[in-house]
Amino acid sequence: MTLLEAVAKRHTVKAFDDSRSLPDAQIETLLNVLRNTPSSVNSQPWHFVVASTPEGREAIARATAGAFIYNQPKVLHASHVIALCMRADLDESHLQTVLEQEEKDGRFRDAAAKAGQDKSRRGYVDMHRYVQRDLPQWMEKQVYLALGGLLLSAALLDIDATPMEGFDTAVLDEALGLREKGLTSVVLVSLGYRSEQDFNAALPKSRLPQEDIFTFI
């Protein structure tokens, strides 16, 4: 499947076939996509909770009760559900962990290069914390970069997907024990194979025309 074919074919699935599961190899590919997602100054302010069992999906589904009940079947009937989470803060421990991993992976030619990377990253963190005062929003943007890569990769693998913001973050954070780990949930993605009840599969894709959304200079 070509890239253009994949983006033309993909759609937000409204109903999953719960009798089919995704192959482990494909899930591993998608997890590698998430792990290798780019982030601003390589801050990697995320964590991903992968539900591949009925118990895991049921835990996530607790957050889709009440006003979000329409999303519950998309969680319970999918093959896998991934909760994309962000850190509550880019604290000293995380900054040091990232820096030491970069050194372990051979990113620095010498101590000066390591110090320079550390200073640059901290400069951006401090700018968003103290000047622009939008550190949570900045971290959330990085998580949405991961979401975009995940959805495109799933489409290229012919995997059906549904991104969801329709859930109770407080309930999900409690169900997954996220806040005790310094995390909070941002967005869900259900993955699997669509069922015949997926009405959205038969609808044409609708996007604004090219002349309305591109300016060439």
PDB file of C-alpha atoms in Angstrom:
ATOM      1  CA  MET A   1       0.000   0.000   0.000  1.00  0.00           C
ATOM      2  CA  THR A   2       1.384   3.407  -0.944  1.00  0.00           C
ATOM      3  CA  LEU A   3       1.330   6.381   1.401  1.00  0.00           C
ATOM      4  CA  LEU A   4      -1.358   8.125  -0.661  1.00  0.00           C
ATOM      5  CA  GLU A   5      -3.489   4.987  -0.719  1.00  0.00           C
ATOM      6  CA  ALA A   6      -3.159   4.657   3.041  1.00  0.00           C
ATOM      7  CA  VAL A   7      -4.220   8.222   3.835  1.00  0.00           C
ATOM      8  CA  ALA A   8      -7.113   8.001   1.387  1.00  0.00           C
ATOM      9  CA  LYS A   9      -8.334   4.710   2.833  1.00  0.00           C
ATOM     10  CA  ARG A  10      -7.966   5.389   6.564  1.00  0.00           C
ATOM     11  CA  HIS A  11     -10.950   6.624   8.532  1.00  0.00           C
ATOM     12  CA  THR A  12     -12.060   6.780  12.139  1.00  0.00           C
ATOM     13  CA  VAL A  13     -13.581   3.385  12.820  1.00  0.00           C
ATOM     14  CA  LYS A  14     -16.948   3.396  14.584  1.00  0.00           C
ATOM     15  CA  ALA A  15     -17.231  -0.335  15.326  1.00  0.00           C
ATOM     16  CA  PHE A  16     -14.635  -3.077  15.792  1.00  0.00           C
ATOM     17  CA  ASP A  17     -14.756  -6.832  15.189  1.00  0.00           C
ATOM     18  CA  ASP A  18     -13.979  -8.307  18.614  1.00  0.00           C
ATOM     19  CA  SER A  19     -13.361 -11.778  17.175  1.00  0.00           C
ATOM     20  CA  ARG A  20     -10.085 -10.736  15.556  1.00  0.00           C
ATOM     21  CA  SER A  21      -6.791  -9.722  17.166  1.00  0.00           C
ATOM     22  CA  LEU A  22      -3.827  -7.932  15.687  1.00  0.00           C
ATOM     23  CA  PRO A  23      -0.613  -9.946  15.185  1.00  0.00           C
ATOM     24  CA  ASP A  24       2.066  -9.358  17.804  1.00  0.00           C
ATOM     25  CA  ALA A  25       4.533  -8.349  15.092  1.00  0.00           C
ATOM     26  CA  GLN A  26       2.320  -5.483  13.951  1.00  0.00           C
ATOM     27  CA  ILE A  27       1.809  -4.254  17.506  1.00  0.00           C
ATOM     28  CA  GLU A  28       5.560  -4.342  18.067  1.00  0.00           C
ATOM     29  CA  THR A  29       6.015  -2.248  14.923  1.00  0.00           C
ATOM     30  CA  LEU A  30       3.549   0.357  16.190  1.00  0.00           C
ATOM     31  CA  LEU A  31       5.239   0.458  19.599  1.00  0.00           C
ATOM     32  CA  ASN A  32       8.548   1.121  17.859  1.00  0.00           C
ATOM     33  CA  VAL A  33       6.896   3.947  15.936  1.00  0.00           C
ATOM     34  CA  LEU A  34       5.748   5.482  19.228  1.00  0.00           C
ATOM     35  CA  ARG A  35       9.164   5.044  20.831  1.00  0.00           C
ATOM     36  CA  ASN A  36      10.868   6.749  17.889  1.00  0.00           C
ATOM     37  CA  THR A  37       8.461   9.671  17.639  1.00  0.00           C
ATOM     38  CA  PRO A  38      10.275  13.020  17.420  1.00  0.00           C
ATOM     39  CA  SER A  39       9.792  15.506  20.252  1.00  0.00           C
ATOM     40  CA  SER A  40      10.967  19.048  20.872  1.00  0.00           C
ATOM     41  CA  VAL A  41      14.593  18.988  22.121  1.00  0.00           C
ATOM     42  CA  ASN A  42      14.150  15.215  22.467  1.00  0.00           C
ATOM     43  CA  SER A  43      12.175  15.827  25.668  1.00  0.00           C
ATOM     44  CA  GLN A  44      10.095  12.620  25.269  1.00  0.00           C
ATOM     45  CA  PRO A  45       7.487  13.762  27.822  1.00  0.00           C
ATOM     46  CA  TRP A  46       5.241  10.738  27.322  1.00  0.00           C
ATOM     47  CA  HIS A  47       4.247   7.300  28.477  1.00  0.00           C
ATOM     48  CA  PHE A  48       2.033   4.777  26.667  1.00  0.00           C
ATOM     49  CA  VAL A  49      -0.257   2.262  28.377  1.00  0.00           C
ATOM     50  CA  VAL A  50      -1.089  -0.666  26.083  1.00  0.00           C
ATOM     51  CA  ALA A  51      -4.217  -2.705  26.818  1.00  0.00           C
ATOM     52  CA  SER A  52      -4.190  -6.052  25.002  1.00  0.00           C
ATOM     53  CA  THR A  53      -6.335  -8.107  27.367  1.00  0.00           C
ATOM     54  CA  PRO A  54     -10.049  -7.961  28.256  1.00  0.00           C
ATOM     55  CA  GLU A  55      -9.062  -6.829  31.752  1.00  0.00           C
ATOM     56  CA  GLY A  56      -6.914  -4.028  30.358  1.00  0.00           C
ATOM     57  CA  ARG A  57      -9.621  -2.828  28.000  1.00  0.00           C
ATOM     58  CA  GLU A  58     -12.196  -2.954  30.793  1.00  0.00           C
ATOM     59  CA  ALA A  59      -9.957  -0.767  32.966  1.00  0.00           C
ATOM     60  CA  ILE A  60      -9.754   1.835  30.221  1.00  0.00           C
ATOM     61  CA  ALA A  61     -13.480   1.524  29.475  1.00  0.00           C
ATOM     62  CA  ARG A  62     -14.282   2.802  32.980  1.00  0.00           C
ATOM     63  CA  ALA A  63     -13.421   6.249  31.664  1.00  0.00           C
ATOM     64  CA  THR A  64     -16.023   6.001  28.883  1.00  0.00           C
ATOM     65  CA  ALA A  65     -19.122   5.805  31.062  1.00  0.00           C
ATOM     66  CA  GLY A  66     -21.738   8.531  31.368  1.00  0.00           C
ATOM     67  CA  ALA A  67     -21.346  11.278  28.790  1.00  0.00           C
ATOM     68  CA  PHE A  68     -18.777   9.225  26.882  1.00  0.00           C
ATOM     69  CA  ILE A  69     -20.687   5.934  26.740  1.00  0.00           C
ATOM     70  CA  TYR A  70     -20.704   6.088  22.928  1.00  0.00           C
ATOM     71  CA  ASN A  71     -16.970   5.333  22.980  1.00  0.00           C
ATOM     72  CA  GLN A  72     -17.191   2.327  25.302  1.00  0.00           C
ATOM     73  CA  PRO A  73     -17.770  -0.303  22.565  1.00  0.00           C
ATOM     74  CA  LYS A  74     -14.790   1.064  20.640  1.00  0.00           C
ATOM     75  CA  VAL A  75     -12.636   0.311  23.662  1.00  0.00           C
ATOM     76  CA  LEU A  76     -14.114  -3.030  24.673  1.00  0.00           C
ATOM     77  CA  HIS A  77     -14.304  -4.539  21.169  1.00  0.00           C
ATOM     78  CA  ALA A  78     -10.932  -3.407  19.822  1.00  0.00           C
ATOM     79  CA  SER A  79      -7.929  -5.705  19.648  1.00  0.00           C
ATOM     80  CA  HIS A  80      -5.649  -3.234  21.453  1.00  0.00           C
ATOM     81  CA  VAL A  81      -6.163   0.160  23.078  1.00  0.00           C
ATOM     82  CA  ILE A  82      -3.325   2.567  23.761  1.00  0.00           C
ATOM     83  CA  ALA A  83      -3.619   5.394  26.271  1.00  0.00           C
ATOM     84  CA  LEU A  84      -1.193   8.129  25.249  1.00  0.00           C
ATOM     85  CA  CYS A  85      -0.132   9.968  28.397  1.00  0.00           C
ATOM     86  CA  MET A  86       2.075  12.891  29.253  1.00  0.00           C
ATOM     87  CA  ARG A  87       4.229  13.715  32.224  1.00  0.00           C
ATOM     88  CA  ALA A  88       2.906  16.130  34.826  1.00  0.00           C
ATOM     89  CA  ASP A  89       6.285  17.887  34.745  1.00  0.00           C
ATOM     90  CA  LEU A  90       9.683  17.687  33.091  1.00  0.00           C
ATOM     91  CA  ASP A  91      11.452  17.285  36.400  1.00  0.00           C
ATOM     92  CA  GLU A  92      15.135  16.845  37.170  1.00  0.00           C
ATOM     93  CA  SER A  93      14.918  13.067  37.232  1.00  0.00           C
ATOM     94  CA  HIS A  94      13.422  12.888  33.748  1.00  0.00           C
ATOM     95  CA  LEU A  95      15.880  15.399  32.278  1.00  0.00           C
ATOM     96  CA  GLN A  96      18.795  13.416  33.671  1.00  0.00           C
ATOM     97  CA  THR A  97      17.355  10.120  32.438  1.00  0.00           C
ATOM     98  CA  VAL A  98      17.017  11.461  28.898  1.00  0.00           C
ATOM     99  CA  LEU A  99      20.517  12.951  28.953  1.00  0.00           C
ATOM    100  CA  GLU A 100      22.127   9.741  30.189  1.00  0.00           C
ATOM    101  CA  GLN A 101      20.276   7.709  27.566  1.00  0.00           C
ATOM    102  CA  GLU A 102      21.541  10.042  24.854  1.00  0.00           C
ATOM    103  CA  GLU A 103      25.089   9.535  26.116  1.00  0.00           C
ATOM    104  CA  LYS A 104      24.604   5.762  26.239  1.00  0.00           C
ATOM    105  CA  ASP A 105      23.343   5.824  22.646  1.00  0.00           C
ATOM    106  CA  GLY A 106      26.444   7.701  21.478  1.00  0.00           C
ATOM    107  CA  ARG A 107      24.916  11.100  20.817  1.00  0.00           C
ATOM    108  CA  PHE A 108      27.839  13.126  22.200  1.00  0.00           C
ATOM    109  CA  ARG A 109      31.366  13.414  20.794  1.00  0.00           C
ATOM    110  CA  ASP A 110      32.656  14.842  24.086  1.00  0.00           C
ATOM    111  CA  ALA A 111      31.659  16.324  27.449  1.00  0.00           C
ATOM    112  CA  ALA A 112      31.107  19.752  25.908  1.00  0.00           C
ATOM    113  CA  ALA A 113      28.536  18.367  23.469  1.00  0.00           C
ATOM    114  CA  LYS A 114      26.697  16.677  26.327  1.00  0.00           C
ATOM    115  CA  ALA A 115      26.690  19.884  28.370  1.00  0.00           C
ATOM    116  CA  GLY A 116      25.468  21.856  25.378  1.00  0.00           C
ATOM    117  CA  GLN A 117      22.545  19.524  24.769  1.00  0.00           C
ATOM    118  CA  ASP A 118      21.591  19.611  28.432  1.00  0.00           C
ATOM    119  CA  LYS A 119      21.727  23.412  28.525  1.00  0.00           C
ATOM    120  CA  SER A 120      19.668  23.759  25.335  1.00  0.00           C
ATOM    121  CA  ARG A 121      16.943  21.402  26.547  1.00  0.00           C
ATOM    122  CA  ARG A 122      16.751  23.045  29.959  1.00  0.00           C
ATOM    123  CA  GLY A 123      16.529  26.421  28.241  1.00  0.00           C
ATOM    124  CA  TYR A 124      13.404  25.352  26.381  1.00  0.00           C
ATOM    125  CA  VAL A 125      11.901  23.754  29.473  1.00  0.00           C
ATOM    126  CA  ASP A 126      12.512  26.903  31.510  1.00  0.00           C
ATOM    127  CA  MET A 127      11.088  29.083  28.723  1.00  0.00           C
ATOM    128  CA  HIS A 128       7.867  27.103  28.689  1.00  0.00           C
ATOM    129  CA  ARG A 129       7.710  26.860  32.479  1.00  0.00           C
ATOM    130  CA  TYR A 130       8.530  30.437  33.460  1.00  0.00           C
ATOM    131  CA  VAL A 131       8.187  32.719  30.419  1.00  0.00           C
ATOM    132  CA  GLN A 132       5.408  31.336  28.269  1.00  0.00           C
ATOM    133  CA  ARG A 133       3.966  29.415  31.237  1.00  0.00           C
ATOM    134  CA  ASP A 134       2.571  26.726  28.965  1.00  0.00           C
ATOM    135  CA  LEU A 135       4.640  23.699  29.942  1.00  0.00           C
ATOM    136  CA  PRO A 136       1.666  21.282  30.074  1.00  0.00           C
ATOM    137  CA  GLN A 137       0.413  22.425  26.675  1.00  0.00           C
ATOM    138  CA  TRP A 138       3.923  22.125  25.217  1.00  0.00           C
ATOM    139  CA  MET A 139       4.251  18.567  26.486  1.00  0.00           C
ATOM    140  CA  GLU A 140       0.766  17.735  25.217  1.00  0.00           C
ATOM    141  CA  LYS A 141       1.795  18.895  21.731  1.00  0.00           C
ATOM    142  CA  GLN A 142       4.559  16.299  21.733  1.00  0.00           C
ATOM    143  CA  VAL A 143       2.035  13.570  22.582  1.00  0.00           C
ATOM    144  CA  TYR A 144      -0.077  14.604  19.600  1.00  0.00           C
ATOM    145  CA  LEU A 145       2.983  14.238  17.379  1.00  0.00           C
ATOM    146  CA  ALA A 146       3.079  10.638  18.585  1.00  0.00           C
ATOM    147  CA  LEU A 147      -0.628  10.253  17.842  1.00  0.00           C
ATOM    148  CA  GLY A 148      -0.198  11.407  14.246  1.00  0.00           C
ATOM    149  CA  GLY A 149       2.640   8.997  13.606  1.00  0.00           C
ATOM    150  CA  LEU A 150       0.695   6.146  15.181  1.00  0.00           C
ATOM    151  CA  LEU A 151      -2.402   6.736  13.035  1.00  0.00           C
ATOM    152  CA  LEU A 152      -0.423   6.999   9.810  1.00  0.00           C
ATOM    153  CA  SER A 153       1.610   3.899  10.620  1.00  0.00           C
ATOM    154  CA  ALA A 154      -1.521   1.920  11.438  1.00  0.00           C
ATOM    155  CA  ALA A 155      -3.010   2.927   8.091  1.00  0.00           C
ATOM    156  CA  LEU A 156       0.116   1.782   6.242  1.00  0.00           C
ATOM    157  CA  LEU A 157      -0.164  -1.586   8.006  1.00  0.00           C
ATOM    158  CA  ASP A 158      -3.867  -1.823   7.049  1.00  0.00           C
ATOM    159  CA  ILE A 159      -4.860  -1.618  10.717  1.00  0.00           C
ATOM    160  CA  ASP A 160      -8.077   0.163  11.625  1.00  0.00           C
ATOM    161  CA  ALA A 161      -7.883   2.837  14.306  1.00  0.00           C
ATOM    162  CA  THR A 162     -10.021   5.218  16.329  1.00  0.00           C
ATOM    163  CA  PRO A 163      -8.491   8.184  18.186  1.00  0.00           C
ATOM    164  CA  MET A 164     -10.630   9.366  21.115  1.00  0.00           C
ATOM    165  CA  GLU A 165     -10.616  12.430  23.326  1.00  0.00           C
ATOM    166  CA  GLY A 166     -14.100  11.487  24.577  1.00  0.00           C
ATOM    167  CA  PHE A 167     -13.271   9.998  27.982  1.00  0.00           C
ATOM    168  CA  ASP A 168     -12.973  11.126  31.577  1.00  0.00           C
ATOM    169  CA  THR A 169      -9.284  11.802  32.215  1.00  0.00           C
ATOM    170  CA  ALA A 170      -9.676  11.779  36.001  1.00  0.00           C
ATOM    171  CA  VAL A 171     -11.353   8.360  35.920  1.00  0.00           C
ATOM    172  CA  LEU A 172      -8.760   6.938  33.542  1.00  0.00           C
ATOM    173  CA  ASP A 173      -5.866   8.362  35.544  1.00  0.00           C
ATOM    174  CA  GLU A 174      -7.250   6.643  38.637  1.00  0.00           C
ATOM    175  CA  ALA A 175      -8.006   3.357  36.863  1.00  0.00           C
ATOM    176  CA  LEU A 176      -4.454   3.139  35.507  1.00  0.00           C
ATOM    177  CA  GLY A 177      -2.701   4.595  38.551  1.00  0.00           C
ATOM    178  CA  LEU A 178      -1.184   7.339  36.425  1.00  0.00           C
ATOM    179  CA  ARG A 179      -0.975  10.281  38.784  1.00  0.00           C
ATOM    180  CA  GLU A 180       1.030   8.349  41.343  1.00  0.00           C
ATOM    181  CA  LYS A 181       3.600   7.950  38.571  1.00  0.00           C
ATOM    182  CA  GLY A 182       3.588  11.635  37.648  1.00  0.00           C
ATOM    183  CA  LEU A 183       1.496  11.081  34.515  1.00  0.00           C
ATOM    184  CA  THR A 184      -1.890  12.051  33.135  1.00  0.00           C
ATOM    185  CA  SER A 185      -3.864  10.718  30.178  1.00  0.00           C
ATOM    186  CA  VAL A 186      -4.213  12.746  26.978  1.00  0.00           C
ATOM    187  CA  VAL A 187      -5.832  10.673  24.224  1.00  0.00           C
ATOM    188  CA  LEU A 188      -6.882   7.075  23.496  1.00  0.00           C
ATOM    189  CA  VAL A 189      -6.395   5.054  20.320  1.00  0.00           C
ATOM    190  CA  SER A 190      -8.270   1.826  19.671  1.00  0.00           C
ATOM    191  CA  LEU A 191      -6.689  -0.540  17.150  1.00  0.00           C
ATOM    192  CA  GLY A 192      -8.004  -3.627  15.392  1.00  0.00           C
ATOM    193  CA  TYR A 193     -10.244  -4.601  12.506  1.00  0.00           C
ATOM    194  CA  ARG A 194     -13.482  -2.857  11.720  1.00  0.00           C
ATOM    195  CA  SER A 195     -16.746  -4.775  11.811  1.00  0.00           C
ATOM    196  CA  GLU A 196     -19.590  -4.703   9.298  1.00  0.00           C
ATOM    197  CA  GLN A 197     -21.363  -2.272  11.647  1.00  0.00           C
ATOM    198  CA  ASP A 198     -18.731   0.394  10.950  1.00  0.00           C
ATOM    199  CA  PHE A 199     -20.948   2.818   9.047  1.00  0.00           C
ATOM    200  CA  ASN A 200     -18.103   5.282   8.575  1.00  0.00           C
ATOM    201  CA  ALA A 201     -16.270   2.895   6.246  1.00  0.00           C
ATOM    202  CA  ALA A 202     -18.867   3.413   3.515  1.00  0.00           C
ATOM    203  CA  LEU A 203     -18.925   7.198   3.737  1.00  0.00           C
ATOM    204  CA  PRO A 204     -16.762   9.296   1.414  1.00  0.00           C
ATOM    205  CA  LYS A 205     -13.887  11.217   2.952  1.00  0.00           C
ATOM    206  CA  SER A 206     -14.585  14.955   3.198  1.00  0.00           C
ATOM    207  CA  ARG A 207     -11.796  17.521   3.199  1.00  0.00           C
ATOM    208  CA  LEU A 208     -11.618  21.172   2.181  1.00  0.00           C
ATOM    209  CA  PRO A 209     -10.248  21.729  -1.333  1.00  0.00           C
ATOM    210  CA  GLN A 210      -6.542  22.293  -1.838  1.00  0.00           C
ATOM    211  CA  GLU A 211      -6.966  25.930  -2.846  1.00  0.00           C
ATOM    212  CA  ASP A 212      -8.603  26.674   0.513  1.00  0.00           C
ATOM    213  CA  ILE A 213      -5.877  25.211   2.703  1.00  0.00           C
ATOM    214  CA  PHE A 214      -2.614  25.793   0.859  1.00  0.00           C
ATOM    215  CA  THR A 215      -0.856  29.050   0.029  1.00  0.00           C
ATOM    216  CA  PHE A 216       2.147  28.786  -2.275  1.00  0.00           C
ATOM    217  CA  ILE A 217       4.683  31.615  -2.143  1.00  0.00           C
TER     218      ILE A 217
END
